[in-house]
Coordinates of C-alpha atoms in Angstrom, one line a residue:
M1 CA -0.5 0.1 0.3
I2 CA 0.8 3.3 -0.1
P3 CA 0.6 5.4 2.5
F4 CA -1.3 8.7 1.8
N5 CA 0.9 11.0 4.4
K6 CA 4.5 10.3 6.1
P7 CA 6.3 12.7 8.5
P8 CA 8.8 14.4 6.6
Y9 CA 12.6 12.6 8.4
T10 CA 15.8 15.1 7.4
G11 CA 18.4 12.4 9.0
R12 CA 19.2 15.3 11.5
E13 CA 16.0 15.7 13.7
N14 CA 18.0 13.0 15.6
E15 CA 21.4 14.8 16.5
H16 CA 19.7 17.9 18.2
I17 CA 17.3 16.0 19.6
L18 CA 20.0 13.3 22.0
T19 CA 21.8 17.6 22.6
A20 CA 18.2 18.4 23.8
L21 CA 19.1 15.3 26.4
A22 CA 21.4 16.4 27.4
S23 CA 21.1 19.9 27.4
G24 CA 19.1 19.3 31.0
K25 CA 16.6 21.6 30.2
L26 CA 13.7 19.5 28.9
S27 CA 10.3 21.8 29.6
G28 CA 10.6 24.5 26.8
D29 CA 12.6 27.3 25.8
G30 CA 15.4 26.8 25.9
A31 CA 18.2 26.6 23.1
Y32 CA 16.3 25.1 20.6
T33 CA 13.3 27.2 20.9
A34 CA 15.0 29.9 20.9
K35 CA 16.7 29.2 17.1
C36 CA 13.4 28.1 16.0
H37 CA 11.8 31.6 16.6
E38 CA 15.0 33.8 15.3
W39 CA 14.9 31.6 12.3
F40 CA 11.2 32.2 11.9
E41 CA 11.1 36.0 12.9
H42 CA 13.9 36.0 10.2
R43 CA 12.4 34.5 7.4
L44 CA 9.5 35.5 7.7
P45 CA 9.5 38.2 9.5
C46 CA 7.1 39.1 12.1
H47 CA 7.2 40.6 15.1
K48 CA 7.3 38.4 17.4
A49 CA 6.8 34.1 16.0
L50 CA 6.2 31.4 19.5
L51 CA 6.4 28.2 19.0
T52 CA 2.7 26.2 20.6
P53 CA 2.3 22.2 21.2
S54 CA -0.1 23.0 18.9
C55 CA -2.1 24.7 15.5
T56 CA -5.0 24.8 18.3
Q57 CA -3.7 25.6 20.8
A58 CA -1.9 29.3 19.2
L59 CA -4.8 29.7 18.0
E60 CA -7.4 29.6 21.0
I61 CA -3.6 32.4 22.7
A62 CA -5.5 34.5 19.6
A63 CA -8.8 34.3 20.7
L64 CA -7.1 36.0 24.1
L65 CA -6.0 37.5 22.5
I66 CA -8.1 40.1 20.8
D67 CA -10.7 39.4 24.1
I68 CA -13.2 36.7 22.7
K69 CA -16.2 37.2 24.3
P70 CA -19.4 36.0 24.3
G71 CA -22.0 37.3 22.2
D72 CA -19.1 38.0 19.5
E73 CA -19.2 36.9 15.7
V74 CA -16.3 35.6 14.0
I75 CA -16.2 35.1 10.4
M76 CA -14.4 32.1 8.1
P77 CA -15.0 29.0 6.1
S78 CA -16.8 26.4 6.9
Y79 CA -14.6 24.1 4.8
T80 CA -11.6 24.4 7.6
F81 CA -10.2 21.7 10.5
V82 CA -12.6 21.8 13.8
S83 CA -9.7 23.8 16.0
T84 CA -10.5 26.7 13.9
A85 CA -14.7 27.5 15.2
N86 CA -12.9 25.5 18.3
A87 CA -10.1 27.9 19.4
F88 CA -13.3 30.4 19.3
V89 CA -16.3 29.0 20.5
L90 CA -14.2 28.0 24.1
R91 CA -14.1 31.6 25.0
G92 CA -18.3 31.7 23.8
A93 CA -18.5 33.7 20.3
K94 CA -20.6 32.6 17.9
I95 CA -19.2 31.5 13.9
V96 CA -20.0 33.5 11.1
F97 CA -19.9 30.3 8.1
V98 CA -19.7 32.2 4.3
D99 CA -19.0 30.1 1.0
I100 CA -16.4 29.0 -0.4
R101 CA -14.3 30.1 -4.0
P102 CA -15.0 26.8 -5.5
D103 CA -11.4 27.8 -7.1
T104 CA -9.7 28.0 -4.5
M105 CA -11.6 26.5 -1.6
N106 CA -10.5 29.5 0.4
I107 CA -12.8 32.0 1.4
D108 CA -15.3 33.9 -0.3
E109 CA -14.0 36.7 -0.1
N110 CA -16.5 38.5 -1.6
K111 CA -19.2 36.7 0.7
I112 CA -17.8 38.4 3.3
E113 CA -19.3 42.2 4.3
A114 CA -22.4 40.9 3.8
A115 CA -22.0 38.6 7.0
I116 CA -20.3 41.2 8.5
T117 CA -23.0 43.1 11.6
N118 CA -22.1 45.3 14.7
K119 CA -21.6 41.9 16.9
T120 CA -18.5 40.5 14.6
K121 CA -15.3 40.8 16.2
A122 CA -13.0 39.2 13.3
I123 CA -12.5 37.2 10.4
V124 CA -10.7 34.2 10.0
P125 CA -8.6 33.1 6.5
V126 CA -7.8 29.8 5.3
H127 CA -5.9 29.3 3.7
Y128 CA -5.7 26.2 2.1
A129 CA -3.3 24.4 0.2
G130 CA -1.0 26.8 0.9
V131 CA -2.4 29.0 -1.8
G132 CA -3.7 32.0 -0.6
C133 CA -6.8 34.2 0.7
D134 CA -7.8 37.7 -1.8
M135 CA -5.9 38.9 1.6
K136 CA -6.1 42.3 -0.2
K137 CA -9.4 42.1 0.3
I138 CA -10.0 41.0 3.0
M139 CA -7.0 43.1 4.5
S140 CA -9.6 46.5 3.3
L141 CA -12.5 45.0 4.7
A142 CA -10.9 44.5 8.1
D143 CA -9.3 48.2 8.0
R144 CA -13.4 49.3 6.8
Y145 CA -14.9 47.4 10.2
S146 CA -12.0 47.5 12.5
L147 CA -11.9 43.8 12.5
F148 CA -8.9 41.9 13.5
V149 CA -7.5 39.2 10.8
I150 CA -5.9 36.1 12.7
E151 CA -4.6 33.4 9.1
D152 CA -5.5 29.7 9.9
A153 CA -1.9 29.0 8.0
A154 CA -1.9 25.7 9.1
Q155 CA -1.1 24.6 6.1
G156 CA 1.0 27.4 4.6
M157 CA 4.7 27.2 5.7
M158 CA 6.7 29.0 2.9
S159 CA 3.4 30.5 0.3
R160 CA 3.8 33.4 -0.1
Y161 CA 0.5 36.0 -0.8
E162 CA 2.4 38.6 -3.2
D163 CA 5.5 39.8 -2.1
K164 CA 4.8 38.8 1.9
M165 CA 4.8 35.4 3.2
L166 CA 1.5 33.6 4.9
G167 CA 0.2 34.1 8.3
T168 CA 2.7 38.2 8.2
I169 CA -0.4 40.0 6.4
G170 CA -2.9 38.8 9.2
H171 CA -3.2 41.0 12.8
L172 CA -2.3 37.2 14.0
A173 CA -1.8 34.1 12.4
A174 CA -1.3 30.2 13.6
Y175 CA 0.4 27.2 11.8
S176 CA 1.0 23.8 12.2
F177 CA 3.6 21.2 12.7
H178 CA 1.6 17.7 13.3
E179 CA 3.6 14.9 11.3
T180 CA 1.1 15.7 8.4
K181 CA 2.1 18.9 7.6
N182 CA 5.1 20.4 5.1
Y183 CA 7.6 19.9 8.9
T184 CA 7.1 19.2 12.0
S185 CA 7.9 18.8 15.5
G186 CA 7.3 15.1 16.1
G187 CA 4.1 14.6 15.7
E188 CA 2.3 17.9 17.1
G189 CA 3.1 20.8 17.4
G190 CA 2.0 24.8 16.5
L191 CA 3.6 28.6 16.1
L192 CA 2.2 31.7 17.0
I193 CA 2.8 34.6 14.9
I194 CA 2.0 37.9 16.2
N195 CA 2.0 41.1 13.3
D196 CA 1.1 43.9 15.8
L197 CA 3.6 44.1 18.2
S198 CA 0.6 45.8 20.8
F199 CA -0.4 41.7 21.1
K200 CA 3.7 40.9 22.1
E201 CA 4.0 41.2 25.3
R202 CA 0.9 39.7 26.4
A203 CA 1.2 37.1 24.1
E204 CA 3.7 35.9 26.3
I205 CA 2.5 36.3 29.3
I206 CA -0.9 33.6 28.3
R207 CA 1.3 31.2 26.7
E208 CA 3.6 31.0 30.1
K209 CA 0.4 30.8 32.3
G210 CA -0.5 33.9 33.3
T211 CA 3.0 34.5 34.3
N212 CA 5.4 37.9 33.6
R213 CA 8.0 35.1 33.6
S214 CA 9.5 35.7 30.0
L215 CA 9.9 39.4 31.2
F216 CA 11.9 38.6 34.5
F217 CA 13.6 36.6 33.0
R218 CA 14.9 39.3 30.6
G219 CA 16.1 40.8 33.7
M220 CA 12.9 43.9 33.0
V221 CA 11.1 42.4 36.2
D222 CA 12.5 41.8 40.0
K223 CA 10.5 38.8 40.2
Y224 CA 7.5 36.8 38.4
S225 CA 3.8 36.5 38.7
W226 CA 0.4 35.9 37.7
V227 CA -1.1 38.1 36.3
D228 CA -3.4 37.8 33.8
I229 CA -5.3 34.6 32.9
G230 CA -4.1 32.0 30.1
S231 CA -2.4 28.5 29.8
S232 CA 0.7 25.5 29.3
Y233 CA 0.8 27.1 26.4
L234 CA 4.6 26.3 25.8
P235 CA 6.5 22.8 23.4
S236 CA 8.7 20.7 24.7
E237 CA 12.3 21.5 24.1
L238 CA 12.5 17.1 22.0
Q239 CA 9.6 19.3 20.0
A240 CA 12.7 22.0 19.5
A241 CA 14.6 20.2 18.5
Y242 CA 13.1 17.8 15.7
L243 CA 11.4 20.8 14.4
W244 CA 14.6 22.9 14.1
G245 CA 16.3 19.4 12.6
Q246 CA 13.4 20.2 9.6
L247 CA 13.9 24.3 9.1
E248 CA 18.1 23.1 8.1
E249 CA 16.6 21.8 5.1
S250 CA 13.7 23.7 5.0
D251 CA 14.3 24.7 1.8
N252 CA 15.5 21.3 0.9
I253 CA 12.2 19.4 2.2
N254 CA 9.5 22.6 -0.2
N255 CA 12.3 22.0 -3.5
N256 CA 11.1 18.0 -2.9
R257 CA 7.3 19.1 -2.6
R258 CA 6.9 21.3 -5.1
S259 CA 9.1 18.3 -7.7
I260 CA 6.2 15.7 -6.5
W261 CA 3.8 19.1 -7.2
E262 CA 4.1 19.0 -10.6
K263 CA 4.8 16.1 -12.2
Y264 CA 0.9 15.2 -10.8
Y265 CA 0.0 17.9 -12.0
S266 CA 1.5 17.7 -15.6
R267 CA 0.9 13.5 -15.0
L268 CA -3.1 14.0 -14.6
Y269 CA -2.7 17.4 -16.8
H270 CA -4.8 14.8 -20.0
L271 CA -8.1 14.7 -17.6
K272 CA -7.9 17.6 -16.9
K273 CA -8.9 18.8 -20.3
K274 CA -11.1 15.6 -21.3
D275 CA -13.0 16.9 -18.6
F276 CA -13.0 14.0 -15.7
I277 CA -11.2 15.7 -13.1
D278 CA -10.2 18.7 -12.2
L279 CA -6.8 20.2 -11.0
P280 CA -5.4 22.9 -8.1
F281 CA -5.4 26.3 -9.3
V282 CA -3.3 28.5 -7.9
P283 CA -3.5 32.4 -8.6
D284 CA -1.0 34.5 -10.6
N285 CA 0.3 36.3 -7.4
C286 CA -0.2 33.4 -5.2
V287 CA 3.1 30.8 -4.5
H288 CA 1.8 27.1 -2.7
N289 CA 4.5 24.9 -0.8
A290 CA 3.1 22.2 -1.9
H291 CA 1.2 21.1 1.2
M292 CA -1.0 19.0 -1.3
F293 CA -1.9 17.9 -4.1
Y294 CA -5.4 17.6 -4.8
V295 CA -7.8 16.1 -7.9
K296 CA -11.9 16.9 -7.9
A297 CA -13.9 14.5 -9.3
K298 CA -18.0 14.9 -11.0
D299 CA -19.4 14.8 -7.9
L300 CA -19.3 12.1 -4.8
E301 CA -21.0 9.3 -5.9
E302 CA -17.7 9.4 -8.7
R303 CA -15.2 10.7 -6.1
D304 CA -15.8 7.8 -3.1
A305 CA -15.3 5.2 -6.4
L306 CA -11.9 6.3 -7.1
I307 CA -10.9 6.4 -3.8
K308 CA -12.1 2.5 -3.8
H309 CA -10.4 2.0 -6.7
L310 CA -7.2 3.7 -5.3
K311 CA -7.3 1.3 -2.9
D312 CA -7.5 -2.4 -4.4
N313 CA -4.5 -1.3 -6.2
G314 CA -3.2 -0.6 -3.2
I315 CA -2.9 3.4 -2.7
A316 CA -4.4 5.0 0.2
A317 CA -6.2 8.3 -1.5
V318 CA -8.4 9.9 1.7
F319 CA -11.4 12.8 0.9
H320 CA -11.1 16.5 3.7
Y321 CA -13.2 18.1 6.0
V322 CA -17.1 17.6 6.0
P323 CA -18.0 21.1 6.3
L324 CA -18.3 22.0 9.4
H325 CA -22.0 24.3 8.9
T326 CA -23.2 20.8 8.2
A327 CA -21.7 18.8 11.7
K328 CA -24.3 18.2 15.0
A329 CA -21.8 21.6 17.5
G330 CA -21.5 22.4 14.5
V331 CA -25.5 23.3 13.7
V332 CA -25.2 24.6 17.6
Y333 CA -22.0 27.1 17.3
G334 CA -22.3 28.8 14.0
R335 CA -24.6 29.5 11.3
F336 CA -23.8 29.8 7.9
E337 CA -24.1 33.3 6.2
G338 CA -26.2 33.2 2.6
C339 CA -26.0 30.2 -0.1
D340 CA -24.0 27.8 0.7
E341 CA -22.9 27.4 -3.1
F342 CA -20.1 25.6 -3.5
T343 CA -19.1 24.6 0.3
T344 CA -20.8 21.0 0.4
K345 CA -20.4 20.7 -3.3
E346 CA -16.8 21.2 -4.7
S347 CA -16.0 19.5 -0.8
E348 CA -16.8 16.3 -2.1
R349 CA -16.1 16.4 -5.0
L350 CA -12.5 16.6 -2.8
L351 CA -9.8 13.7 -3.6
R352 CA -6.4 14.7 -2.1
L353 CA -3.4 12.5 -3.4
P354 CA 0.1 10.8 -2.0
M355 CA 2.5 13.3 -0.7
W356 CA 5.0 13.3 1.0
Y357 CA 8.5 14.7 1.6
G358 CA 11.2 12.2 -0.4
M359 CA 7.8 10.2 -2.0
P360 CA 9.4 8.3 -4.6
D361 CA 8.5 8.5 -8.4
E362 CA 7.4 5.1 -8.6
F363 CA 4.7 5.5 -6.2
V364 CA 3.5 9.0 -8.8
E365 CA 3.9 7.4 -11.1
K366 CA 1.9 4.3 -9.8
T367 CA -0.6 6.7 -8.0
V368 CA -1.3 8.4 -11.3
V369 CA -2.0 5.5 -13.9
G370 CA -4.8 4.4 -10.4
I371 CA -6.3 7.6 -12.1
T372 CA -6.2 7.4 -15.3
D373 CA -7.0 2.7 -15.3
F374 CA -10.0 4.2 -13.2
Y375 CA -11.6 7.0 -16.1
H376 CA -10.2 4.9 -19.0

């Protein structure tokens, strides 16, 4: 069976994990965490980068930073992972779902304004497959209505919108280092990006259980104490050490994934020309990171038949999100604004293909042949 995913591994991780073990500092914010923070702040760039145990927790910190309260509304696509919504629901917000664009699977920037009310606090664009949302239009709306923008860039590390890296455009952003992402910190992991300097000090406090411990270690206060709400949002130093081994090879990982993506696209294009399938679309003003490769079948029935056909031929391919507004909790904690013209229909067509760093060419070819045989 060709697996759908293999966690990225470069070989450098072992050395760094052993070094971290020998350091006597395992609880977080050690030397490797500092290295990772510096790398992100320089490479992205941003005012502040803070590693978290998961992207979910980075989003939760963001919800605390913008002071989400019961009754507030947060706009986002329904086609996303549940953590995008949960981070704000936990603070009492009502989620307002907006339809997606069928070409990129991102939130339709032209339908956001109709969802804005006097209760709206934030917009959360999700950069699906590492392809940027129309951030120019979204930031313009946010400025006009005095709203916060929190980028869910879980899939977007190393991707660009125009001349900016995804995650560096909104007020705040969250990345994921789950084992299915381009880079991982040992299975789980996340990152909070702070682009609005006014959030910097409080983000450190919330991340440190509501204490000013970070200021204490920088010699800015004589002792540290409980000064705000917060929780335990520090990843272990072992997670940072594993991630550092990947950041050292970040360009090689990115180039390898782009190569695999291009092979899929060129080898499957003949089926697109015959209108059997649709392939991913990347706008001209975006540079993607080859986070995933997907195809779209005609409908749900055909998609499921294709999944079965590939499985029968030793290829693991999967569908992705079930739209949140159709879920039991989505009905309770959210509402869909306007017409669901594309969210459900397009989600039922989409099929993700095997994709990981170091995937052999013969696996790509076998997958392409499996899809071609299905349609022939």
